[in-house]
Amino acid sequence: MLDRTDDIALSAENWLTEFARALEHPDDRTLRPLFHPDSFWRDVLALSWNLQTLQGLDAILTELVLLARRASPRHFRIDPDRAPPRRVKRAGTDTIEAIFSFETRDGRGHGIIRLVPDADDGHRLKAWTLLTALEELKGFEESVGSARPRGQSYSRDFRGPNWLDQRRASVAYADRDPAVLVVGGGQAGLSIAARLKQLSVDTLIVDREKRIGDNWRKRYHALTLHNQVHVNHLPYMPFPPNWPVYIPKDKLANWFEAYVDAMELNFWTDSRFERGSYDEATGRWSAVLRRGDGSERVLHPRHIVMATGVSGIANIPDIPTLKNFSGTVLHSSGYGDGETWKGKRAVVVGTGNSGHDIAQDLHSSGAIVTLVQRSPTLVTNIEPSAQLAYATYSEGSLEDNDLIAVSMPLALARKTHQMITEQSKQFDKELLDGLNAVGFKLDYGEDNTGWQFKYLTRGGGYYFNVGCSDLVARREIALRQFSDIASFAAGGLRMKNGEELAADLIVLATGYKPQEALVRQLFGEELAARVGPIWGYGDGQELRNMYMRTPQRGLWFIAGSLAQCRINSKFLGLQIKAIEERLL
């Protein structure tokens, strides 16, 4: 193994030079010696125009030879403006990691190579993981930095419309249709609209709320983000350096409002997307919108981007006896503040983040709270355990860390999160023992992959402890199992052991239906069946129908955390731009 830093850089450069030479006339014979037998290649649009992961030497070489002949990748070099080649540990493996740049016939890209020695080939350094990701399209670069628009600085028309007049006309869509209609104005909608704006693709966001940011502002009173500020920036416009580590919901909501103004995004508030149908002959949608004044507007965009979140419709479980309860029943999406319930008895059904946070808020307001668990739940302390997944973001640039996040194949990401889960269990042992003692049912995700994969596969099922678990462990918040409830009655709950549990309020923190339910509601059964499952992993190593072309032409999906939306909006925007310019 090489030890000196110079040798690390030289090793990466030598591998990249050999790789570039092999791609000039790509074939199995010249490429095979460069890749480890147990290797991975993730291509994000650069060569394949898809988001795809190949695992195993033979699968990689078959695809790489084919795609390289089509895309003509060239001009590979270690990028001097990114983190230099370095020795790091990824998914428990010591590796040399280097960031490089390259070009294809259509665009420019960045990639990451990780080299490990092949013990069966004289410990020769070979590619363990390879990322090739499209950064920009040639001739259609973003209007940022040196390419920023000049505006009216020169050749001003003093009698013509000024900037404000132009913005008002742009937002009104009185005489045109947008090329892209984005449904949903949270972080997903803002991210993709901002990307498309810089690519000069006419884009309109519509949201049913009356004010930009209300999708955060109107959530329960005590809500703050559960991951830290340095991970959560939106594209192009990072949060100010004096912002708190954990962002309060109202502060984030106000930032969304400022972001729309600063980035000049076209946004219609109080506008509900009611239904859509696609005309194959014209390649356009008929999108029916209901405006706040009751009027109807039909737009005909070429693309619709659903940016309504991982899930959009509240999941109200069918509990036949719940109608017997004479008190107040709320879904967690309708819960506001616990002060109203001071001195009252509250039952919160559901033990994910929302259920725990609402239970703690009610308890802090003086309510007598019982938390009802429906299924085993992953619990991890918000610090340090929940932040371990973002460890790389504590060092280096945001751009480098986003690229590192993109570069991790699913199989290695799962292994990484299994290691994080084991580490978290050690950090949180005292808390977990306390929860076990009071009968709280714990789990750690499928194959011990932790909270991140619970989110990626089902959108929930975990709690970042900010104090509620301690209250449960100390029995200050009571715990019951849903399976022990016999029925609901006028005054509360009847347990199977004959006990009666009085309640004035029942909060159903029971999550949301998957996005397929919303697609069926808005576009009909036939289109929903054509698109298929959304979110989670199927047979492949990519999230299903997310950030990529779907079986329905012109229909796209974007969702996830602020970081996921920031990262993947770039790739979604590039695909839409490529289609608009007939490159794809």
Coordinates of C-alpha atoms in Angstrom, one line a residue:
M1 CA 0.0 0.0 0.0
L2 CA 1.1 3.6 -0.7
D3 CA 1.5 5.8 2.3
R4 CA 2.7 9.2 1.1
T5 CA 0.1 11.9 0.2
D6 CA 1.9 12.5 -3.1
D7 CA 1.7 8.8 -3.9
I8 CA -2.0 8.9 -3.2
A9 CA -2.5 11.7 -5.7
L10 CA -0.3 10.0 -8.2
S11 CA -2.1 6.7 -7.9
A12 CA -5.4 8.4 -8.6
E13 CA -4.0 10.3 -11.6
N14 CA -2.5 7.2 -13.0
W15 CA -5.7 5.2 -12.7
L16 CA -7.7 8.1 -14.3
T17 CA -5.1 8.3 -17.2
E18 CA -5.4 4.6 -17.9
F19 CA -9.2 4.8 -17.7
A20 CA -9.3 7.7 -20.1
R21 CA -7.0 5.9 -22.5
A22 CA -9.1 2.7 -22.3
L23 CA -12.3 4.7 -23.1
E24 CA -10.9 6.0 -26.4
H25 CA -11.5 2.6 -27.8
P26 CA -13.6 0.9 -25.1
D27 CA -13.6 -2.9 -24.9
D28 CA -13.6 -5.5 -22.2
R29 CA -9.9 -6.3 -22.5
T30 CA -8.6 -2.8 -21.8
L31 CA -11.2 -1.9 -19.1
R32 CA -11.3 -5.2 -17.1
P33 CA -7.8 -4.7 -15.4
L34 CA -9.0 -1.3 -14.0
F35 CA -11.9 -2.6 -11.9
H36 CA -12.0 -4.6 -8.7
P37 CA -14.0 -7.9 -9.1
D38 CA -16.4 -6.6 -6.4
S39 CA -17.0 -3.1 -7.9
F40 CA -19.8 -0.6 -8.4
W41 CA -20.6 2.0 -11.0
R42 CA -23.2 4.6 -10.5
D43 CA -24.0 6.7 -13.5
V44 CA -26.2 9.8 -13.0
L45 CA -27.2 10.9 -16.5
A46 CA -23.6 11.4 -17.7
L47 CA -23.4 8.4 -20.0
S48 CA -26.7 6.7 -19.8
W49 CA -29.2 9.6 -19.4
N50 CA -30.5 7.5 -16.5
L51 CA -30.0 7.2 -12.7
Q52 CA -28.6 3.7 -12.5
T53 CA -26.2 1.6 -10.5
L54 CA -24.3 -1.4 -11.8
Q55 CA -22.8 -4.0 -9.4
G56 CA -20.2 -6.6 -10.4
L57 CA -17.4 -6.5 -12.9
D58 CA -19.2 -8.1 -15.8
A59 CA -22.3 -6.0 -15.5
I60 CA -20.2 -2.8 -15.3
L61 CA -18.1 -3.7 -18.3
T62 CA -21.0 -4.7 -20.5
E63 CA -22.8 -1.4 -19.9
L64 CA -19.7 0.8 -19.9
V65 CA -18.4 -0.4 -23.2
L66 CA -21.8 0.2 -24.8
L67 CA -22.4 3.6 -23.3
A68 CA -18.9 5.0 -23.7
R69 CA -19.1 4.4 -27.4
R70 CA -22.3 6.5 -27.5
A71 CA -21.4 9.3 -25.1
S72 CA -17.7 9.7 -26.0
P73 CA -16.4 10.5 -22.4
R74 CA -13.1 12.3 -22.5
H75 CA -10.9 15.0 -20.9
F76 CA -10.7 13.2 -17.6
R77 CA -8.6 15.0 -14.9
I78 CA -8.4 15.3 -11.2
D79 CA -10.3 18.4 -10.4
P80 CA -8.0 21.0 -8.8
D81 CA -10.9 23.0 -7.4
R82 CA -12.3 20.1 -5.4
A83 CA -11.0 18.2 -2.4
P84 CA -7.6 16.6 -3.3
P85 CA -7.2 12.8 -3.5
R86 CA -7.2 11.4 0.0
R87 CA -7.3 8.2 2.0
V88 CA -10.7 7.7 3.6
K89 CA -12.8 5.0 5.1
R90 CA -16.2 4.4 3.3
A91 CA -18.6 1.6 4.4
G92 CA -15.9 0.3 6.6
T93 CA -13.3 0.0 3.8
D94 CA -10.0 1.9 3.5
T95 CA -9.8 3.5 0.1
I96 CA -8.2 6.2 -1.9
E97 CA -10.9 8.7 -3.0
A98 CA -10.5 11.3 -5.7
I99 CA -12.9 13.8 -7.4
F100 CA -12.4 14.3 -11.1
S101 CA -14.0 16.2 -14.0
F102 CA -14.7 15.0 -17.5
E103 CA -16.8 15.8 -20.6
T104 CA -19.2 13.9 -22.9
R105 CA -20.6 14.6 -26.2
D106 CA -23.5 16.6 -24.6
G107 CA -22.2 17.8 -21.3
R108 CA -19.7 18.2 -18.6
G109 CA -19.6 16.2 -15.4
H110 CA -17.9 15.3 -12.1
G111 CA -17.2 11.9 -10.7
I112 CA -15.6 10.1 -7.8
I113 CA -13.3 7.1 -8.0
R114 CA -12.4 5.0 -5.0
L115 CA -9.4 2.7 -5.3
V116 CA -8.7 -0.4 -3.3
P117 CA -6.0 -3.0 -3.8
D118 CA -6.9 -6.3 -5.4
A119 CA -5.2 -9.0 -3.3
D120 CA -5.6 -11.5 -6.2
D121 CA -3.6 -9.3 -8.6
G122 CA -0.5 -8.3 -6.7
H123 CA -2.4 -5.7 -4.6
R124 CA -2.8 -3.5 -7.7
L125 CA -5.1 -0.5 -7.0
K126 CA -8.4 -0.9 -8.8
A127 CA -11.7 0.9 -8.9
W128 CA -14.0 -0.2 -6.1
T129 CA -16.7 2.4 -6.8
L130 CA -17.0 4.8 -9.7
L131 CA -19.4 7.7 -10.0
T132 CA -20.0 9.6 -13.3
A133 CA -22.5 12.4 -12.8
L134 CA -23.7 15.1 -15.3
E135 CA -23.0 18.6 -14.1
E136 CA -24.2 20.8 -17.0
L137 CA -25.2 20.7 -20.7
K138 CA -23.0 22.2 -23.3
G139 CA -24.5 25.3 -24.7
F140 CA -27.2 25.4 -22.0
E141 CA -25.2 26.3 -18.9
E142 CA -26.9 27.8 -15.9
S143 CA -27.3 31.5 -15.6
V144 CA -25.1 31.9 -12.5
G145 CA -21.7 33.3 -11.7
S146 CA -20.0 34.8 -14.7
A147 CA -23.0 33.8 -16.8
R148 CA -25.4 35.8 -14.6
P149 CA -28.0 37.9 -16.6
R150 CA -27.2 41.5 -17.3
G151 CA -30.7 42.8 -16.8
Q152 CA -31.3 46.5 -17.6
S153 CA -27.8 47.8 -16.7
Y154 CA -27.2 48.9 -20.3
S155 CA -29.5 50.2 -23.1
R156 CA -32.3 51.0 -20.7
D157 CA -35.8 51.8 -22.0
F158 CA -37.0 54.5 -19.7
R159 CA -40.5 54.3 -21.1
G160 CA -40.7 50.5 -21.0
P161 CA -41.5 48.1 -18.3
N162 CA -39.1 47.9 -15.4
W163 CA -38.0 44.9 -13.4
L164 CA -41.2 44.8 -11.2
D165 CA -43.5 45.1 -14.3
Q166 CA -41.7 42.2 -15.9
R167 CA -41.9 40.1 -12.8
R168 CA -45.7 40.7 -12.5
A169 CA -46.2 39.8 -16.1
S170 CA -44.0 36.7 -15.7
V171 CA -46.0 35.4 -12.8
A172 CA -49.5 36.2 -14.3
Y173 CA -49.2 33.8 -17.3
A174 CA -51.9 35.9 -18.9
D175 CA -50.8 35.1 -22.5
R176 CA -48.8 31.9 -22.2
D177 CA -48.5 28.5 -20.5
P178 CA -45.5 27.4 -18.5
A179 CA -43.3 24.7 -19.9
V180 CA -43.3 23.1 -16.4
L181 CA -45.9 23.1 -13.8
V182 CA -44.6 22.2 -10.3
V183 CA -47.3 21.0 -7.9
G184 CA -46.2 21.8 -4.3
G185 CA -44.3 24.7 -2.9
G186 CA -42.2 23.1 -0.2
Q187 CA -38.4 22.4 -0.4
A188 CA -39.0 20.0 -3.3
G189 CA -40.9 22.5 -5.4
L190 CA -38.6 25.4 -4.7
S191 CA -35.5 23.4 -5.5
I192 CA -36.6 22.1 -8.9
A193 CA -38.1 25.5 -9.8
A194 CA -34.9 27.3 -8.9
R195 CA -32.8 24.8 -11.0
L196 CA -35.2 25.2 -14.0
K197 CA -35.1 29.0 -13.7
Q198 CA -31.3 29.0 -14.1
L199 CA -31.7 26.7 -17.1
S200 CA -34.2 29.2 -18.7
V201 CA -37.1 26.8 -18.6
D202 CA -40.4 28.6 -17.9
T203 CA -41.7 27.2 -14.6
L204 CA -44.7 27.9 -12.4
I205 CA -45.2 26.6 -8.8
V206 CA -48.7 26.1 -7.5
D207 CA -49.5 25.5 -3.9
R208 CA -52.9 25.2 -2.1
E209 CA -51.7 27.2 0.9
K210 CA -52.5 30.9 1.2
R211 CA -48.9 32.0 1.9
I212 CA -45.5 30.7 0.7
G213 CA -44.0 28.6 3.5
D214 CA -47.3 27.6 5.0
N215 CA -46.6 24.0 4.4
W216 CA -44.1 24.4 7.3
R217 CA -45.6 27.4 9.1
K218 CA -48.9 25.6 9.8
R219 CA -47.4 22.5 11.4
Y220 CA -47.5 22.0 15.1
H221 CA -46.2 24.8 17.2
A222 CA -43.0 23.3 18.7
L223 CA -41.6 21.9 15.4
T224 CA -38.0 22.3 14.5
L225 CA -35.9 20.5 11.9
H226 CA -34.3 17.3 13.2
N227 CA -31.1 17.6 11.2
Q228 CA -28.6 20.4 11.3
V229 CA -28.5 23.6 9.4
H230 CA -25.3 23.0 7.4
V231 CA -26.9 20.0 5.7
N232 CA -30.1 21.7 4.7
H233 CA -29.3 24.6 2.3
L234 CA -31.5 25.2 -0.7
P235 CA -29.8 25.4 -4.2
Y236 CA -27.7 28.6 -4.9
M237 CA -28.7 30.4 -1.7
P238 CA -27.2 29.0 1.6
F239 CA -28.6 29.9 5.0
P240 CA -26.9 32.8 6.7
P241 CA -24.0 31.8 9.0
N242 CA -25.7 33.0 12.1
W243 CA -28.7 30.7 11.8
P244 CA -29.4 28.2 14.6
V245 CA -28.1 24.6 14.4
Y246 CA -31.7 23.3 14.3
I247 CA -34.0 25.5 12.2
P248 CA -37.5 26.4 13.7
K249 CA -40.4 25.8 11.3
D250 CA -41.5 29.4 11.1
K251 CA -38.0 30.6 10.4
L252 CA -37.7 28.1 7.6
A253 CA -41.2 29.1 6.3
N254 CA -40.2 32.8 6.1
W255 CA -36.9 31.8 4.3
F256 CA -39.0 30.0 1.7
E257 CA -40.9 33.3 1.1
A258 CA -37.6 35.2 0.8
Y259 CA -36.2 32.5 -1.4
V260 CA -39.0 32.8 -3.9
D261 CA -38.6 36.5 -4.1
A262 CA -34.8 36.4 -4.3
M263 CA -34.7 33.6 -6.9
E264 CA -37.5 35.2 -8.9
L265 CA -39.6 32.0 -8.9
N266 CA -43.1 32.2 -10.4
F267 CA -45.5 31.0 -7.6
W268 CA -49.3 30.9 -7.3
T269 CA -50.5 30.6 -3.8
D270 CA -54.0 29.5 -2.8
S271 CA -54.2 27.5 -6.0
R272 CA -55.3 23.9 -5.8
F273 CA -54.3 21.4 -8.5
E274 CA -57.5 19.4 -9.1
R275 CA -56.8 17.0 -11.9
G276 CA -54.6 16.5 -15.0
S277 CA -54.7 14.6 -18.3
Y278 CA -52.1 14.1 -20.9
D279 CA -52.6 14.5 -24.7
E280 CA -50.1 12.2 -26.4
A281 CA -50.7 13.9 -29.8
T282 CA -49.7 17.4 -28.6
G283 CA -47.3 16.3 -25.8
R284 CA -49.1 18.6 -23.3
W285 CA -51.1 18.3 -20.2
S286 CA -54.5 19.8 -19.4
A287 CA -53.9 20.8 -15.8
V288 CA -57.0 22.1 -14.0
L289 CA -56.3 24.6 -11.2
R290 CA -58.8 26.0 -8.7
R291 CA -57.8 29.5 -7.6
G292 CA -58.5 31.1 -4.3
D293 CA -61.3 33.2 -5.7
G294 CA -63.1 30.1 -6.9
S295 CA -62.2 30.6 -10.6
E296 CA -60.8 27.8 -12.7
R297 CA -57.7 28.0 -14.8
V298 CA -56.6 25.3 -17.2
L299 CA -52.9 25.3 -18.1
H300 CA -51.2 23.2 -20.8
P301 CA -47.6 22.6 -19.7
R302 CA -45.3 20.0 -21.3
H303 CA -44.2 18.7 -17.9
I304 CA -45.8 18.3 -14.5
V305 CA -43.5 17.8 -11.5
M306 CA -45.2 16.5 -8.4
A307 CA -43.4 18.0 -5.5
T308 CA -46.0 17.2 -2.8
G309 CA -43.6 15.3 -0.5
V310 CA -43.0 11.7 0.2
S311 CA -46.7 11.3 1.0
G312 CA -49.6 13.7 0.6
I313 CA -52.9 12.4 2.0
A314 CA -53.4 11.9 5.7
N315 CA -53.7 8.3 6.7
I316 CA -56.7 7.8 8.9
P317 CA -56.8 4.2 10.0
D318 CA -60.1 2.4 9.9
I319 CA -60.9 2.0 13.6
P320 CA -64.6 1.0 13.7
T321 CA -65.2 2.0 17.3
L322 CA -63.5 5.4 17.0
K323 CA -66.8 6.9 16.1
N324 CA -68.0 6.1 19.6
F325 CA -65.6 8.6 21.1
S326 CA -67.4 11.9 22.0
G327 CA -64.2 14.0 22.5
T328 CA -62.0 15.6 19.8
V329 CA -60.2 13.5 17.2
L330 CA -57.4 15.1 15.2
H331 CA -54.9 13.8 12.7
S332 CA -51.4 15.0 13.5
S333 CA -51.6 17.3 10.4
G334 CA -54.4 19.2 12.1
Y335 CA -52.7 19.5 15.5
G336 CA -51.5 23.0 16.4
D337 CA -50.7 23.8 20.0
G338 CA -51.0 22.0 23.4
E339 CA -52.1 25.0 25.4
T340 CA -55.7 24.4 24.7
W341 CA -55.5 21.0 26.4
K342 CA -53.9 22.0 29.7
G343 CA -55.3 19.8 32.5
K344 CA -57.1 17.6 29.9
R345 CA -56.4 13.9 29.1
A346 CA -54.9 13.3 25.7
V347 CA -54.1 10.1 23.8
V348 CA -51.6 10.2 21.0
V349 CA -51.8 7.1 18.6
G350 CA -48.5 6.6 16.8
T351 CA -44.8 6.7 17.9
G352 CA -43.0 8.3 15.0
N353 CA -41.5 11.7 15.1
S354 CA -44.9 13.5 15.0
G355 CA -46.4 11.3 17.6
H356 CA -43.6 11.8 20.1
D357 CA -43.3 15.5 19.4
I358 CA -47.0 16.1 19.9
A359 CA -47.1 14.0 23.0
Q360 CA -44.2 16.0 24.4
D361 CA -45.9 19.3 23.4
L362 CA -49.1 18.3 25.2
H363 CA -47.2 17.2 28.3
S364 CA -45.3 20.5 28.4
S365 CA -48.6 22.3 28.2
G366 CA -49.9 20.5 31.3
A367 CA -52.0 17.8 29.6
I368 CA -52.1 14.2 31.0
V369 CA -50.7 12.2 28.0
T370 CA -50.8 8.6 27.0
L371 CA -48.7 7.5 24.0
V372 CA -50.1 4.5 22.1
Q373 CA -47.7 2.4 20.1
R374 CA -49.0 0.6 17.0
S375 CA -45.8 -1.1 15.9
P376 CA -42.1 -1.3 16.8
T377 CA -40.3 2.0 16.4
L378 CA -36.7 3.0 16.0
V379 CA -35.6 5.5 18.6
T380 CA -32.3 7.4 18.5
N381 CA -31.1 10.4 20.4
I382 CA -30.9 13.5 18.2
E383 CA -27.3 14.0 19.3
P384 CA -25.0 12.6 18.5
S385 CA -26.7 9.5 17.1
A386 CA -29.1 10.9 14.6
Q387 CA -26.4 13.2 13.1
L388 CA -23.9 10.4 12.4
A389 CA -25.4 10.0 8.9
Y390 CA -24.3 13.5 8.1
A391 CA -20.8 13.2 9.5
T392 CA -19.1 14.0 6.1
Y393 CA -20.9 17.4 6.0
S394 CA -18.9 18.6 9.1
E395 CA -15.9 19.0 6.9
G396 CA -15.2 20.0 3.3
S397 CA -17.4 22.0 0.9
L398 CA -21.1 21.4 0.4
E399 CA -20.5 20.7 -3.3
D400 CA -18.0 17.9 -2.4
N401 CA -20.2 16.4 0.2
D402 CA -23.3 16.4 -2.1
L403 CA -21.2 14.6 -4.7
I404 CA -20.0 12.0 -2.1
A405 CA -23.7 11.4 -1.1
V406 CA -24.6 10.8 -4.8
S407 CA -21.6 8.5 -5.2
M408 CA -22.6 5.8 -2.7
P409 CA -24.2 2.8 -4.3
L410 CA -27.2 1.4 -2.4
A411 CA -25.5 -1.7 -1.2
L412 CA -22.7 0.3 0.4
A413 CA -25.1 2.9 1.8
R414 CA -26.9 0.1 3.5
K415 CA -23.7 -1.2 5.0
T416 CA -22.7 2.3 6.2
H417 CA -26.1 2.7 7.9
Q418 CA -25.8 -0.7 9.5
M419 CA -22.5 0.4 11.0
I420 CA -24.1 3.7 12.1
T421 CA -27.0 1.9 13.7
E422 CA -24.7 -0.3 15.8
Q423 CA -22.8 2.8 16.9
S424 CA -26.0 4.6 17.8
K425 CA -27.2 1.6 19.9
Q426 CA -24.1 1.9 22.0
F427 CA -24.4 5.7 22.4
D428 CA -28.1 5.4 23.3
K429 CA -27.9 2.2 25.5
E430 CA -29.2 3.9 28.7
L431 CA -32.2 5.4 26.9
L432 CA -33.0 2.2 25.0
D433 CA -32.7 0.1 28.2
G434 CA -35.1 2.5 29.9
L435 CA -37.6 2.2 27.1
N436 CA -37.4 -1.6 27.1
A437 CA -38.1 -1.5 30.8
V438 CA -41.5 0.2 30.3
G439 CA -42.5 -2.1 27.4
F440 CA -41.7 0.2 24.5
K441 CA -41.2 -2.1 21.4
L442 CA -38.0 -1.1 19.6
D443 CA -36.6 -2.0 16.2
Y444 CA -33.6 -0.9 14.1
G445 CA -34.9 -1.1 10.6
E446 CA -34.7 -3.8 8.0
D447 CA -31.4 -5.7 8.4
N448 CA -30.4 -3.1 11.1
T449 CA -30.1 -0.4 8.5
G450 CA -31.5 2.3 10.8
W451 CA -33.7 5.4 10.5
Q452 CA -32.4 6.6 7.1
F453 CA -33.6 3.5 5.3
K454 CA -36.9 3.5 7.2
Y455 CA -37.3 7.0 5.6
L456 CA -36.2 5.8 2.2
T457 CA -38.5 2.8 2.2
R458 CA -41.6 3.9 4.1
G459 CA -41.2 7.6 4.9
G460 CA -41.3 7.1 8.7
G461 CA -41.3 4.7 11.6
Y462 CA -38.7 6.3 13.7
Y463 CA -38.2 9.0 16.4
F464 CA -35.3 11.4 16.9
N465 CA -35.4 11.8 20.7
V466 CA -35.5 15.4 21.9
G467 CA -36.8 14.4 25.3
C468 CA -40.1 12.5 24.8
S469 CA -38.5 9.1 25.1
D470 CA -37.0 10.2 28.5
L471 CA -40.5 11.2 29.6
V472 CA -41.8 7.8 28.5
A473 CA -39.0 5.9 30.2
R474 CA -39.7 7.9 33.5
R475 CA -43.4 7.1 33.1
E476 CA -44.2 10.8 33.0
I477 CA -45.9 10.1 29.7
A478 CA -47.9 6.8 29.9
L479 CA -47.4 4.1 27.3
R480 CA -49.9 1.7 26.0
Q481 CA -49.9 -0.8 23.1
F482 CA -52.6 -0.5 20.4
S483 CA -53.0 -4.2 20.4
D484 CA -54.2 -4.0 24.1
I485 CA -57.1 -1.7 23.2
A486 CA -60.5 -3.5 23.1
S487 CA -62.5 -0.5 21.7
F488 CA -63.1 3.2 21.9
A489 CA -65.9 4.5 24.0
A490 CA -67.6 7.9 24.5
G491 CA -65.2 8.8 27.3
G492 CA -62.0 7.3 26.0
L493 CA -60.5 3.8 25.6
R494 CA -61.5 0.4 26.9
M495 CA -58.6 -2.0 27.4
K496 CA -58.8 -5.7 26.9
N497 CA -58.0 -6.2 30.6
G498 CA -61.2 -4.3 31.5
E499 CA -59.5 -1.0 32.4
E500 CA -61.0 2.2 31.1
L501 CA -58.7 5.1 30.0
A502 CA -60.4 8.5 30.0
A503 CA -59.6 10.9 27.2
D504 CA -60.7 14.4 26.0
L505 CA -58.5 14.4 22.9
I506 CA -57.2 11.7 20.5
V507 CA -54.5 12.6 18.1
L508 CA -53.9 10.2 15.2
A509 CA -50.2 10.5 14.4
T510 CA -50.6 7.7 11.9
G511 CA -48.7 9.2 9.0
Y512 CA -49.7 9.6 5.4
K513 CA -50.7 7.5 2.5
P514 CA -48.1 6.7 -0.2
Q515 CA -47.9 9.0 -3.2
E516 CA -49.6 6.5 -5.4
A517 CA -52.9 7.4 -3.6
L518 CA -52.5 11.0 -4.6
V519 CA -51.6 10.1 -8.2
R520 CA -54.8 8.0 -8.4
Q521 CA -56.8 10.9 -7.0
L522 CA -55.4 13.5 -9.4
F523 CA -54.7 11.6 -12.6
G524 CA -56.9 8.5 -12.4
E525 CA -56.4 4.8 -12.0
E526 CA -55.0 4.0 -15.5
L527 CA -52.2 6.5 -15.2
A528 CA -51.4 5.5 -11.6
A529 CA -51.1 1.9 -12.7
R530 CA -48.9 2.9 -15.6
V531 CA -46.5 4.8 -13.3
G532 CA -46.5 2.2 -10.6
P533 CA -44.9 2.4 -7.1
I534 CA -43.3 5.7 -6.1
W535 CA -40.5 6.0 -3.5
G536 CA -38.8 3.0 -1.9
Y537 CA -36.7 0.4 -3.7
G538 CA -37.8 -2.2 -6.1
D539 CA -35.6 -4.6 -7.9
G540 CA -33.0 -1.9 -8.8
Q541 CA -30.7 0.2 -6.7
E542 CA -32.5 3.5 -7.2
L543 CA -35.6 5.1 -5.6
R544 CA -38.6 4.1 -7.7
N545 CA -39.8 6.9 -10.1
M546 CA -38.0 9.6 -8.2
Y547 CA -35.9 12.3 -9.9
M548 CA -36.1 10.4 -13.2
R549 CA -38.3 9.8 -16.2
T550 CA -41.4 7.8 -15.4
P551 CA -43.5 5.5 -17.5
Q552 CA -45.8 8.4 -18.0
R553 CA -44.2 10.9 -20.4
G554 CA -44.0 14.4 -19.0
L555 CA -44.7 13.4 -15.3
W556 CA -42.0 13.7 -12.8
F557 CA -41.6 13.3 -9.0
I558 CA -39.3 15.0 -6.5
A559 CA -39.5 14.6 -2.7
G560 CA -37.4 14.2 0.4
S561 CA -35.3 16.2 2.9
L562 CA -33.9 19.6 2.0
A563 CA -30.6 17.9 1.2
Q564 CA -32.2 15.3 -1.1
C565 CA -34.1 17.9 -2.9
R566 CA -31.1 20.2 -3.3
I567 CA -29.0 17.4 -4.7
N568 CA -31.5 15.6 -6.9
S569 CA -33.2 18.8 -8.3
K570 CA -30.0 19.3 -10.4
F571 CA -30.4 16.0 -12.1
L572 CA -34.2 16.3 -12.6
G573 CA -33.7 19.8 -14.0
L574 CA -31.1 18.7 -16.5
Q575 CA -33.3 15.9 -17.8
I576 CA -36.2 18.3 -18.4
K577 CA -33.9 20.8 -20.1
A578 CA -32.4 18.1 -22.3
I579 CA -35.9 17.1 -23.4
E580 CA -36.9 20.7 -24.0
E581 CA -33.8 21.1 -26.2
R582 CA -34.3 17.8 -27.9
L583 CA -31.1 16.3 -26.6
L584 CA -33.0 13.5 -24.8

